[in-house]
mmCIF file of C-alpha atoms and ligand atoms in Angstrom:
data_model
loop_
_atom_site.group_PDB
_atom_site.id
_atom_site.type_symbol
_atom_site.label_atom_id
_atom_site.label_comp_id
_atom_site.label_asym_id
_atom_site.label_seq_id
_atom_site.Cartn_x
_atom_site.Cartn_y
_atom_site.Cartn_z
ATOM 1 C CA UNK A 1 -10.950 -12.895 33.862
ATOM 2 C CA UNK A 2 -13.014 -11.424 31.050
ATOM 3 C CA UNK A 3 -13.180 -13.473 27.926
ATOM 4 C CA UNK A 4 -15.561 -13.573 25.029
ATOM 5 C CA UNK A 5 -18.999 -12.529 26.038
ATOM 6 C CA UNK A 6 -20.841 -13.689 22.923
ATOM 7 C CA UNK A 7 -22.068 -16.899 24.241
ATOM 8 C CA UNK A 8 -19.331 -19.257 23.501
ATOM 9 C CA UNK A 9 -15.519 -19.452 23.445
ATOM 10 C CA UNK A 10 -15.362 -19.454 19.711
ATOM 11 C CA UNK A 11 -18.354 -17.245 19.060
ATOM 12 C CA UNK A 12 -16.184 -14.523 17.461
ATOM 13 C CA UNK A 13 -14.438 -16.769 15.123
ATOM 14 C CA UNK A 14 -17.760 -18.312 13.974
ATOM 15 C CA UNK A 15 -19.485 -15.123 13.656
ATOM 16 C CA UNK A 16 -21.087 -14.168 10.230
ATOM 17 C CA UNK A 17 -18.680 -12.083 8.165
ATOM 18 C CA UNK A 18 -21.090 -9.076 7.809
ATOM 19 C CA UNK A 19 -21.547 -8.635 11.721
ATOM 20 C CA UNK A 20 -19.092 -6.054 12.906
ATOM 21 C CA UNK A 21 -16.910 -7.232 15.671
ATOM 22 C CA UNK A 22 -15.983 -4.920 18.614
ATOM 23 C CA UNK A 23 -13.129 -5.395 21.106
ATOM 24 C CA UNK A 24 -13.604 -3.683 24.408
ATOM 25 C CA UNK A 25 -10.634 -3.270 26.685
ATOM 26 C CA UNK A 26 -10.906 -2.135 30.345
ATOM 27 C CA UNK A 27 -9.513 -3.529 33.537
ATOM 28 C CA UNK A 28 -12.770 -2.786 35.369
ATOM 29 C CA UNK A 29 -15.275 -5.548 35.050
ATOM 30 C CA UNK A 30 -18.332 -3.386 35.504
ATOM 31 C CA UNK A 31 -17.257 -0.942 32.696
ATOM 32 C CA UNK A 32 -16.617 -3.969 30.439
ATOM 33 C CA UNK A 33 -19.970 -5.429 31.186
ATOM 34 C CA UNK A 34 -21.754 -2.139 30.438
ATOM 35 C CA UNK A 35 -19.982 -1.829 27.027
ATOM 36 C CA UNK A 36 -20.767 -5.517 26.313
ATOM 37 C CA UNK A 37 -24.469 -5.032 27.185
ATOM 38 C CA UNK A 38 -24.886 -1.886 25.115
ATOM 39 C CA UNK A 39 -23.122 -3.085 21.896
ATOM 40 C CA UNK A 40 -24.471 -6.613 21.938
ATOM 41 C CA UNK A 41 -27.877 -5.169 22.078
ATOM 42 C CA UNK A 42 -26.976 -3.311 18.912
ATOM 43 C CA UNK A 43 -26.154 -6.478 17.091
ATOM 44 C CA UNK A 44 -22.270 -6.407 17.497
ATOM 45 C CA UNK A 45 -20.104 -9.420 18.269
ATOM 46 C CA UNK A 46 -18.244 -8.103 21.442
ATOM 47 C CA UNK A 47 -14.938 -9.594 22.706
ATOM 48 C CA UNK A 48 -13.289 -8.216 25.797
ATOM 49 C CA UNK A 49 -9.759 -8.010 27.272
ATOM 50 C CA UNK A 50 -8.678 -6.841 30.690
ATOM 51 C CA UNK A 51 -5.499 -4.914 29.385
ATOM 52 C CA UNK A 52 -3.487 -4.150 26.279
ATOM 53 C CA UNK A 53 -1.492 -7.473 26.394
ATOM 54 C CA UNK A 54 -4.476 -9.498 26.410
ATOM 55 C CA UNK A 55 -6.170 -7.172 23.687
ATOM 56 C CA UNK A 56 -3.131 -7.608 21.421
ATOM 57 C CA UNK A 57 -3.332 -11.441 21.766
ATOM 58 C CA UNK A 58 -7.007 -11.448 20.762
ATOM 59 C CA UNK A 59 -6.295 -8.981 17.903
ATOM 60 C CA UNK A 60 -3.445 -11.403 16.558
ATOM 61 C CA UNK A 61 -5.948 -14.271 16.423
ATOM 62 C CA UNK A 62 -9.084 -12.520 15.303
ATOM 63 C CA UNK A 63 -8.735 -8.765 14.157
ATOM 64 C CA UNK A 64 -11.822 -6.722 15.276
ATOM 65 C CA UNK A 65 -13.498 -3.918 13.297
ATOM 66 C CA UNK A 66 -13.042 -1.515 16.075
ATOM 67 C CA UNK A 67 -11.270 -1.373 19.353
ATOM 68 C CA UNK A 68 -12.749 0.574 22.398
ATOM 69 C CA UNK A 69 -10.081 0.980 25.055
ATOM 70 C CA UNK A 70 -9.751 2.327 28.555
ATOM 71 C CA UNK A 71 -6.430 4.447 29.024
ATOM 72 C CA UNK A 72 -5.197 3.587 32.520
ATOM 73 C CA UNK A 73 -4.582 -0.241 32.690
ATOM 74 C CA UNK A 74 -2.022 -2.513 34.376
ATOM 75 C CA UNK A 75 0.816 -4.265 32.213
ATOM 76 C CA UNK A 76 -0.058 -2.434 28.859
ATOM 77 C CA UNK A 77 -2.091 0.671 28.858
ATOM 78 C CA UNK A 78 -4.518 2.188 26.173
ATOM 79 C CA UNK A 79 -1.994 4.507 24.671
ATOM 80 C CA UNK A 80 0.523 1.752 24.169
ATOM 81 C CA UNK A 81 -2.024 -0.550 22.839
ATOM 82 C CA UNK A 82 -3.247 2.082 20.388
ATOM 83 C CA UNK A 83 0.439 2.733 19.251
ATOM 84 C CA UNK A 84 1.009 -0.989 18.799
ATOM 85 C CA UNK A 85 -2.151 -1.319 16.679
ATOM 86 C CA UNK A 86 -1.319 1.582 14.495
ATOM 87 C CA UNK A 87 2.282 0.577 13.961
ATOM 88 C CA UNK A 88 1.570 -2.719 12.317
ATOM 89 C CA UNK A 89 0.502 -2.749 8.626
ATOM 90 C CA UNK A 90 -1.764 -5.674 9.416
ATOM 91 C CA UNK A 91 -3.937 -3.866 12.096
ATOM 92 C CA UNK A 92 -3.231 -0.016 11.370
ATOM 93 C CA UNK A 93 -6.659 0.346 9.748
ATOM 94 C CA UNK A 94 -8.643 -0.915 12.822
ATOM 95 C CA UNK A 95 -10.226 2.187 14.303
ATOM 96 C CA UNK A 96 -9.231 2.803 17.972
ATOM 97 C CA UNK A 97 -11.487 4.765 20.329
ATOM 98 C CA UNK A 98 -9.850 5.883 23.775
ATOM 99 C CA UNK A 99 -12.225 6.126 26.635
ATOM 100 C CA UNK A 100 -10.561 8.947 28.633
ATOM 101 C CA UNK A 101 -11.479 10.549 31.982
ATOM 102 C CA UNK A 102 -12.660 14.224 32.301
ATOM 103 C CA UNK A 103 -9.234 15.335 33.503
ATOM 104 C CA UNK A 104 -7.631 13.635 30.559
ATOM 105 C CA UNK A 105 -6.027 16.312 28.461
ATOM 106 C CA UNK A 106 -2.833 14.879 28.614
ATOM 107 C CA UNK A 107 -4.116 11.424 27.866
ATOM 108 C CA UNK A 108 -6.007 13.091 24.757
ATOM 109 C CA UNK A 109 -2.599 14.419 23.463
ATOM 110 C CA UNK A 110 -0.776 11.255 23.975
ATOM 111 C CA UNK A 111 -3.758 9.439 22.287
ATOM 112 C CA UNK A 112 -3.619 11.715 19.300
ATOM 113 C CA UNK A 113 0.189 11.047 18.861
ATOM 114 C CA UNK A 114 -0.433 7.415 19.256
ATOM 115 C CA UNK A 115 -2.916 7.498 16.209
ATOM 116 C CA UNK A 116 -6.266 7.254 18.050
ATOM 117 C CA UNK A 117 -9.184 7.763 15.784
ATOM 118 C CA UNK A 118 -11.694 8.941 18.294
ATOM 119 C CA UNK A 119 -12.248 9.756 22.043
ATOM 120 C CA UNK A 120 -15.086 9.143 24.345
ATOM 121 C CA UNK A 121 -15.220 10.877 27.804
ATOM 122 C CA UNK A 122 -15.969 8.722 30.918
ATOM 123 C CA UNK A 123 -18.651 8.239 32.013
ATOM 124 C CA UNK A 124 -19.739 7.941 28.368
ATOM 125 C CA UNK A 125 -23.148 8.742 27.109
ATOM 126 C CA UNK A 126 -24.638 5.422 25.561
ATOM 127 C CA UNK A 127 -26.156 7.334 22.480
ATOM 128 C CA UNK A 128 -22.751 8.845 21.696
ATOM 129 C CA UNK A 129 -21.088 5.482 22.116
ATOM 130 C CA UNK A 130 -23.421 3.962 19.658
ATOM 131 C CA UNK A 131 -23.057 6.842 17.120
ATOM 132 C CA UNK A 132 -19.287 6.731 17.309
ATOM 133 C CA UNK A 133 -19.029 2.947 16.925
ATOM 134 C CA UNK A 134 -21.522 3.027 14.066
ATOM 135 C CA UNK A 135 -19.699 5.623 12.017
ATOM 136 C CA UNK A 136 -16.293 4.087 12.654
ATOM 137 C CA UNK A 137 -17.540 0.610 11.713
ATOM 138 C CA UNK A 138 -18.853 2.075 8.423
ATOM 139 C CA UNK A 139 -15.554 3.708 7.793
ATOM 140 C CA UNK A 140 -13.617 0.564 8.569
ATOM 141 C CA UNK A 141 -16.031 -1.390 5.861
ATOM 142 C CA UNK A 142 -15.060 1.284 3.376
ATOM 143 C CA UNK A 143 -11.238 0.758 4.079
ATOM 144 C CA UNK A 144 -11.705 -2.882 3.922
ATOM 145 C CA UNK A 145 -13.164 -2.650 0.494
ATOM 146 C CA UNK A 146 -10.369 -0.257 -0.759
ATOM 147 C CA UNK A 147 -7.682 -2.671 0.794
ATOM 148 C CA UNK A 148 -9.319 -5.508 -0.953
ATOM 149 C CA UNK A 149 -9.547 -3.776 -4.307
ATOM 150 C CA UNK A 150 -5.889 -2.724 -4.084
ATOM 151 C CA UNK A 151 -4.928 -6.265 -3.262
ATOM 152 C CA UNK A 152 -6.639 -7.681 -6.399
ATOM 153 C CA UNK A 153 -4.721 -5.112 -8.647
ATOM 154 C CA UNK A 154 -1.459 -5.854 -6.852
ATOM 155 C CA UNK A 155 -2.028 -9.737 -7.147
ATOM 156 C CA UNK A 156 -2.705 -9.132 -10.794
ATOM 157 C CA UNK A 157 0.701 -7.403 -11.135
ATOM 158 C CA UNK A 158 2.390 -10.273 -9.451
ATOM 159 C CA UNK A 159 0.600 -12.726 -11.963
ATOM 160 C CA UNK A 160 2.024 -10.691 -14.849
ATOM 161 C CA UNK A 161 5.464 -11.099 -13.243
ATOM 162 C CA UNK A 162 4.991 -14.687 -12.585
ATOM 163 C CA UNK A 163 4.237 -15.518 -16.155
ATOM 164 C CA UNK A 164 7.722 -14.572 -17.267
ATOM 165 C CA UNK A 165 10.606 -16.240 -15.446
ATOM 166 C CA UNK A 166 12.985 -13.685 -16.847
ATOM 167 C CA UNK A 167 11.305 -10.866 -15.208
ATOM 168 C CA UNK A 168 11.213 -12.382 -11.552
ATOM 169 C CA UNK A 169 11.831 -9.754 -9.010
ATOM 170 C CA UNK A 170 11.652 -7.016 -11.660
ATOM 171 C CA UNK A 171 8.659 -5.137 -10.133
ATOM 172 C CA UNK A 172 9.999 -5.200 -6.750
ATOM 173 C CA UNK A 173 13.542 -3.852 -7.791
ATOM 174 C CA UNK A 174 11.834 -1.144 -9.759
ATOM 175 C CA UNK A 175 9.855 -0.302 -6.704
ATOM 176 C CA UNK A 176 12.919 0.043 -4.603
ATOM 177 C CA UNK A 177 15.104 1.657 -7.011
ATOM 178 C CA UNK A 178 12.477 4.376 -8.294
ATOM 179 C CA UNK A 179 11.704 5.191 -4.760
ATOM 180 C CA UNK A 180 15.310 5.638 -3.921
ATOM 181 C CA UNK A 181 15.994 7.675 -7.066
ATOM 182 C CA UNK A 182 12.837 9.961 -6.095
ATOM 183 C CA UNK A 183 14.109 10.552 -2.582
ATOM 184 C CA UNK A 184 17.561 11.228 -3.935
ATOM 185 C CA UNK A 185 16.182 14.077 -6.145
ATOM 186 C CA UNK A 186 14.215 15.483 -3.297
ATOM 187 C CA UNK A 187 10.760 14.319 -3.952
ATOM 188 C CA UNK A 188 8.090 14.231 -0.987
ATOM 189 C CA UNK A 189 6.675 11.326 0.724
ATOM 190 C CA UNK A 190 3.599 11.092 -1.478
ATOM 191 C CA UNK A 191 5.573 10.946 -4.722
ATOM 192 C CA UNK A 192 8.042 8.475 -3.129
ATOM 193 C CA UNK A 193 5.121 6.290 -2.152
ATOM 194 C CA UNK A 194 3.685 6.484 -5.734
ATOM 195 C CA UNK A 195 6.953 5.383 -7.022
ATOM 196 C CA UNK A 196 7.074 2.389 -4.611
ATOM 197 C CA UNK A 197 3.402 1.317 -5.674
ATOM 198 C CA UNK A 198 4.224 2.334 -9.305
ATOM 199 C CA UNK A 199 7.311 -0.026 -9.486
ATOM 200 C CA UNK A 200 4.916 -3.070 -8.604
ATOM 201 C CA UNK A 201 2.036 -1.873 -10.866
ATOM 202 C CA UNK A 202 3.763 -0.262 -13.942
ATOM 203 C CA UNK A 203 3.313 -3.377 -16.169
ATOM 204 C CA UNK A 204 0.037 -4.556 -14.787
ATOM 205 C CA UNK A 205 -1.566 -4.084 -18.194
ATOM 206 C CA UNK A 206 0.554 -6.920 -19.431
ATOM 207 C CA UNK A 207 -2.176 -9.171 -18.009
ATOM 208 C CA UNK A 208 -3.920 -8.639 -21.356
ATOM 209 C CA UNK A 209 -0.843 -9.292 -23.768
ATOM 210 C CA UNK A 210 -0.868 -12.879 -24.854
ATOM 211 C CA UNK A 211 1.998 -15.241 -23.892
ATOM 212 C CA UNK A 212 3.264 -15.709 -27.477
ATOM 213 C CA UNK A 213 4.077 -12.038 -27.482
ATOM 214 C CA UNK A 214 5.010 -11.477 -23.952
ATOM 215 C CA UNK A 215 7.315 -14.413 -23.749
ATOM 216 C CA UNK A 216 8.667 -14.256 -27.368
ATOM 217 C CA UNK A 217 12.444 -15.007 -27.235
ATOM 218 C CA UNK A 218 13.468 -12.334 -29.994
ATOM 219 C CA UNK A 219 12.385 -9.140 -31.510
ATOM 220 C CA UNK A 220 8.703 -8.486 -31.991
ATOM 221 C CA UNK A 221 6.923 -7.925 -35.269
ATOM 222 C CA UNK A 222 5.375 -4.530 -35.915
ATOM 223 C CA UNK A 223 1.892 -6.021 -34.954
ATOM 224 C CA UNK A 224 3.151 -7.700 -31.974
ATOM 225 C CA UNK A 225 4.874 -4.521 -30.789
ATOM 226 C CA UNK A 226 1.569 -2.550 -31.192
ATOM 227 C CA UNK A 227 -0.159 -5.217 -29.092
ATOM 228 C CA UNK A 228 2.645 -4.832 -26.447
ATOM 229 C CA UNK A 229 2.156 -1.110 -26.325
ATOM 230 C CA UNK A 230 -1.315 -1.542 -25.325
ATOM 231 C CA UNK A 231 -0.088 -2.495 -21.864
ATOM 232 C CA UNK A 232 0.155 0.920 -20.773
ATOM 233 C CA UNK A 233 -3.325 1.859 -21.735
ATOM 234 C CA UNK A 234 -4.728 -1.273 -20.144
ATOM 235 C CA UNK A 235 -2.740 -0.844 -17.010
ATOM 236 C CA UNK A 236 -4.007 2.752 -16.631
ATOM 237 C CA UNK A 237 -7.624 1.680 -17.173
ATOM 238 C CA UNK A 238 -7.343 -0.997 -14.477
ATOM 239 C CA UNK A 239 -5.760 1.398 -12.007
ATOM 240 C CA UNK A 240 -8.560 4.013 -12.797
ATOM 241 C CA UNK A 241 -10.942 1.881 -10.841
ATOM 242 C CA UNK A 242 -9.378 2.976 -7.637
ATOM 243 C CA UNK A 243 -9.007 6.524 -6.374
ATOM 244 C CA UNK A 244 -6.295 5.150 -4.165
ATOM 245 C CA UNK A 245 -4.192 4.485 -7.309
ATOM 246 C CA UNK A 246 -4.696 8.012 -8.764
ATOM 247 C CA UNK A 247 -1.065 9.061 -8.250
ATOM 248 C CA UNK A 248 0.174 5.730 -9.823
ATOM 249 C CA UNK A 249 -1.725 6.212 -13.118
ATOM 250 C CA UNK A 250 0.616 8.468 -14.883
ATOM 251 C CA UNK A 251 3.532 6.131 -14.112
ATOM 252 C CA UNK A 252 1.504 3.129 -15.407
ATOM 253 C CA UNK A 253 0.536 4.991 -18.595
ATOM 254 C CA UNK A 254 3.648 6.992 -19.530
ATOM 255 C CA UNK A 255 6.634 4.948 -18.380
ATOM 256 C CA UNK A 256 7.604 4.215 -22.032
ATOM 257 C CA UNK A 257 7.302 7.920 -23.280
ATOM 258 C CA UNK A 258 10.704 9.486 -24.397
ATOM 259 C CA UNK A 259 11.689 13.109 -23.898
ATOM 260 C CA UNK A 260 11.850 13.753 -27.788
ATOM 261 C CA UNK A 261 8.301 12.453 -28.346
ATOM 262 C CA UNK A 262 9.140 9.134 -29.889
ATOM 263 C CA UNK A 263 7.909 6.982 -26.920
ATOM 264 C CA UNK A 264 4.301 5.570 -26.401
ATOM 265 C CA UNK A 265 1.371 5.613 -25.924
ATOM 266 C CA UNK A 266 0.793 9.184 -26.294
ATOM 267 C CA UNK A 267 4.074 10.534 -27.926
ATOM 268 C CA UNK A 268 4.504 13.003 -25.093
ATOM 269 C CA UNK A 269 7.593 15.124 -24.945
ATOM 270 C CA UNK A 270 9.693 17.150 -22.568
ATOM 271 C CA UNK A 271 8.203 18.335 -19.359
ATOM 272 C CA UNK A 272 4.824 16.886 -20.509
ATOM 273 C CA UNK A 273 5.897 13.565 -19.415
ATOM 274 C CA UNK A 274 5.070 13.272 -15.644
ATOM 275 C CA UNK A 275 8.300 13.332 -13.718
ATOM 276 C CA UNK A 276 7.381 10.179 -11.816
ATOM 277 C CA UNK A 277 6.883 8.238 -15.173
ATOM 278 C CA UNK A 278 10.314 9.380 -16.327
ATOM 279 C CA UNK A 279 11.951 8.116 -13.186
ATOM 280 C CA UNK A 280 10.125 4.833 -13.764
ATOM 281 C CA UNK A 281 11.289 4.790 -17.449
ATOM 282 C CA UNK A 282 14.955 5.340 -16.413
ATOM 283 C CA UNK A 283 15.060 2.501 -13.667
ATOM 284 C CA UNK A 284 13.089 0.096 -16.081
ATOM 285 C CA UNK A 285 15.714 0.444 -18.773
ATOM 286 C CA UNK A 286 18.493 -0.019 -16.151
ATOM 287 C CA UNK A 287 16.861 -3.065 -14.704
ATOM 288 C CA UNK A 288 16.325 -4.525 -18.245
ATOM 289 C CA UNK A 289 19.999 -3.872 -19.188
ATOM 290 C CA UNK A 290 21.344 -5.493 -16.094
ATOM 291 C CA UNK A 291 19.225 -8.649 -16.051
ATOM 292 C CA UNK A 292 19.201 -11.554 -18.363
ATOM 293 C CA UNK A 293 16.520 -11.994 -21.167
ATOM 294 C CA UNK A 294 15.682 -14.842 -23.350
ATOM 295 C CA UNK A 295 17.689 -13.128 -26.178
ATOM 296 C CA UNK A 296 20.708 -11.573 -24.198
ATOM 297 C CA UNK A 297 22.813 -11.785 -21.503
ATOM 298 C CA UNK A 298 22.852 -9.096 -18.604
ATOM 299 C CA UNK A 299 25.034 -6.104 -18.944
ATOM 300 C CA UNK A 300 27.200 -5.121 -16.116
ATOM 301 C CA UNK A 301 26.271 -1.850 -14.339
ATOM 302 C CA UNK A 302 28.803 0.333 -15.992
ATOM 303 C CA UNK A 303 27.800 -0.851 -19.532
ATOM 304 C CA UNK A 304 24.112 -0.196 -18.528
ATOM 305 C CA UNK A 305 25.012 3.415 -17.418
ATOM 306 C CA UNK A 306 26.833 3.955 -20.748
ATOM 307 C CA UNK A 307 23.637 3.007 -22.461
ATOM 308 C CA UNK A 308 21.479 5.219 -20.413
ATOM 309 C CA UNK A 309 23.838 8.096 -20.945
ATOM 310 C CA UNK A 310 23.652 7.348 -24.635
ATOM 311 C CA UNK A 311 19.812 7.359 -24.433
ATOM 312 C CA UNK A 312 20.082 10.781 -22.676
ATOM 313 C CA UNK A 313 22.299 12.071 -25.437
ATOM 314 C CA UNK A 314 19.934 10.845 -28.009
ATOM 315 C CA UNK A 315 17.166 12.978 -26.268
ATOM 316 C CA UNK A 316 15.222 10.156 -24.748
ATOM 317 C CA UNK A 317 16.069 10.407 -20.988
ATOM 318 C CA UNK A 318 16.593 13.292 -18.705
ATOM 319 C CA UNK A 319 20.467 13.554 -18.228
ATOM 320 C CA UNK A 320 19.971 14.777 -14.665
ATOM 321 C CA UNK A 321 17.808 11.736 -13.696
ATOM 322 C CA UNK A 322 20.545 9.356 -15.272
ATOM 323 C CA UNK A 323 23.257 11.272 -13.289
ATOM 324 C CA UNK A 324 21.192 10.885 -10.167
ATOM 325 C CA UNK A 325 20.866 7.244 -10.683
ATOM 326 C CA UNK A 326 24.587 6.840 -11.228
ATOM 327 C CA UNK A 327 25.314 8.923 -8.040
ATOM 328 C CA UNK A 328 22.811 6.626 -6.221
ATOM 329 C CA UNK A 329 24.774 3.474 -7.295
ATOM 330 C CA UNK A 330 28.141 5.271 -6.295
ATOM 331 C CA UNK A 331 26.724 5.732 -2.857
ATOM 332 C CA UNK A 332 25.824 2.004 -2.658
ATOM 333 C CA UNK A 333 22.195 2.896 -2.476
ATOM 334 C CA UNK A 334 20.958 0.719 -5.418
ATOM 335 C CA UNK A 335 19.961 -2.792 -4.411
ATOM 336 C CA UNK A 336 21.939 -4.582 -7.114
ATOM 337 C CA UNK A 337 25.605 -5.202 -7.413
ATOM 338 C CA UNK A 338 28.042 -4.812 -10.312
HETATM 339 FE FE1 FE2 B 1 6.227 -1.309 -19.459
#
């Protein structure tokens, strides 16, 4: 049975971090040997599997940087393997190349549907194989970096939340409520996803707000409030480091604006306030009202809605958004109880 072909049973696990790892999957030992020979010569760490099941076992233990797989195999074929890889958040960024036969139009269509990143025709041209692997590994390195940078910013946001016991779970709730509200008013997938991320990240800038202000059990002085307001600008600056977070930045910067221009940091008014930031503002207030804080007991949901309606009348919130939130709650689609 094919196994590691890197000179030792744990060679892959022990390999240097910057050497790209390739997993080749084929039920034909001759094909596997050829792939292994070509790619090992180019400096890759090559691991092999005889079918999709074995491949998934290897991926679970040690995710490769790229998977090259035959299509027709016993037990679990290449299409199913590809679908499994692409459906898990842990592995979906691993590029998958399907090696198809000349008459494989149908295989190709199935492969596209399963999320395959590229195709190679059998018998493959070694030069083409090398070029494809090289470019996909480069792409994978890039997405790894992005993933890593996003993970750093997300963990900053969680650090902020962890500093204040009273806001535990606040970001997760905002993420759920804001995306539900976005969906309720008919926003598309990209906006809903921005709201999901925005819920987690909206207060990331509080990382720079001192504990004595962030955790103060009482009203803030004017100076303290000025320092607190900075969290919107600092958060926006942190998120500007990543193109991936472009759609989240307006939420982070503007979630404390009010429709009449009395909010911060920019005093925007009316339609100048990005809609996603208005949505976050509404659910942020709702969550603050319905949870306990050092200086107050939580309000019940009806009282919180009364307060939001009052804010809409005062010209701070969009009444239609408040109505949509109330409707969402009536439908049982908000994650909290009364
Ligand atoms: Fe905030």
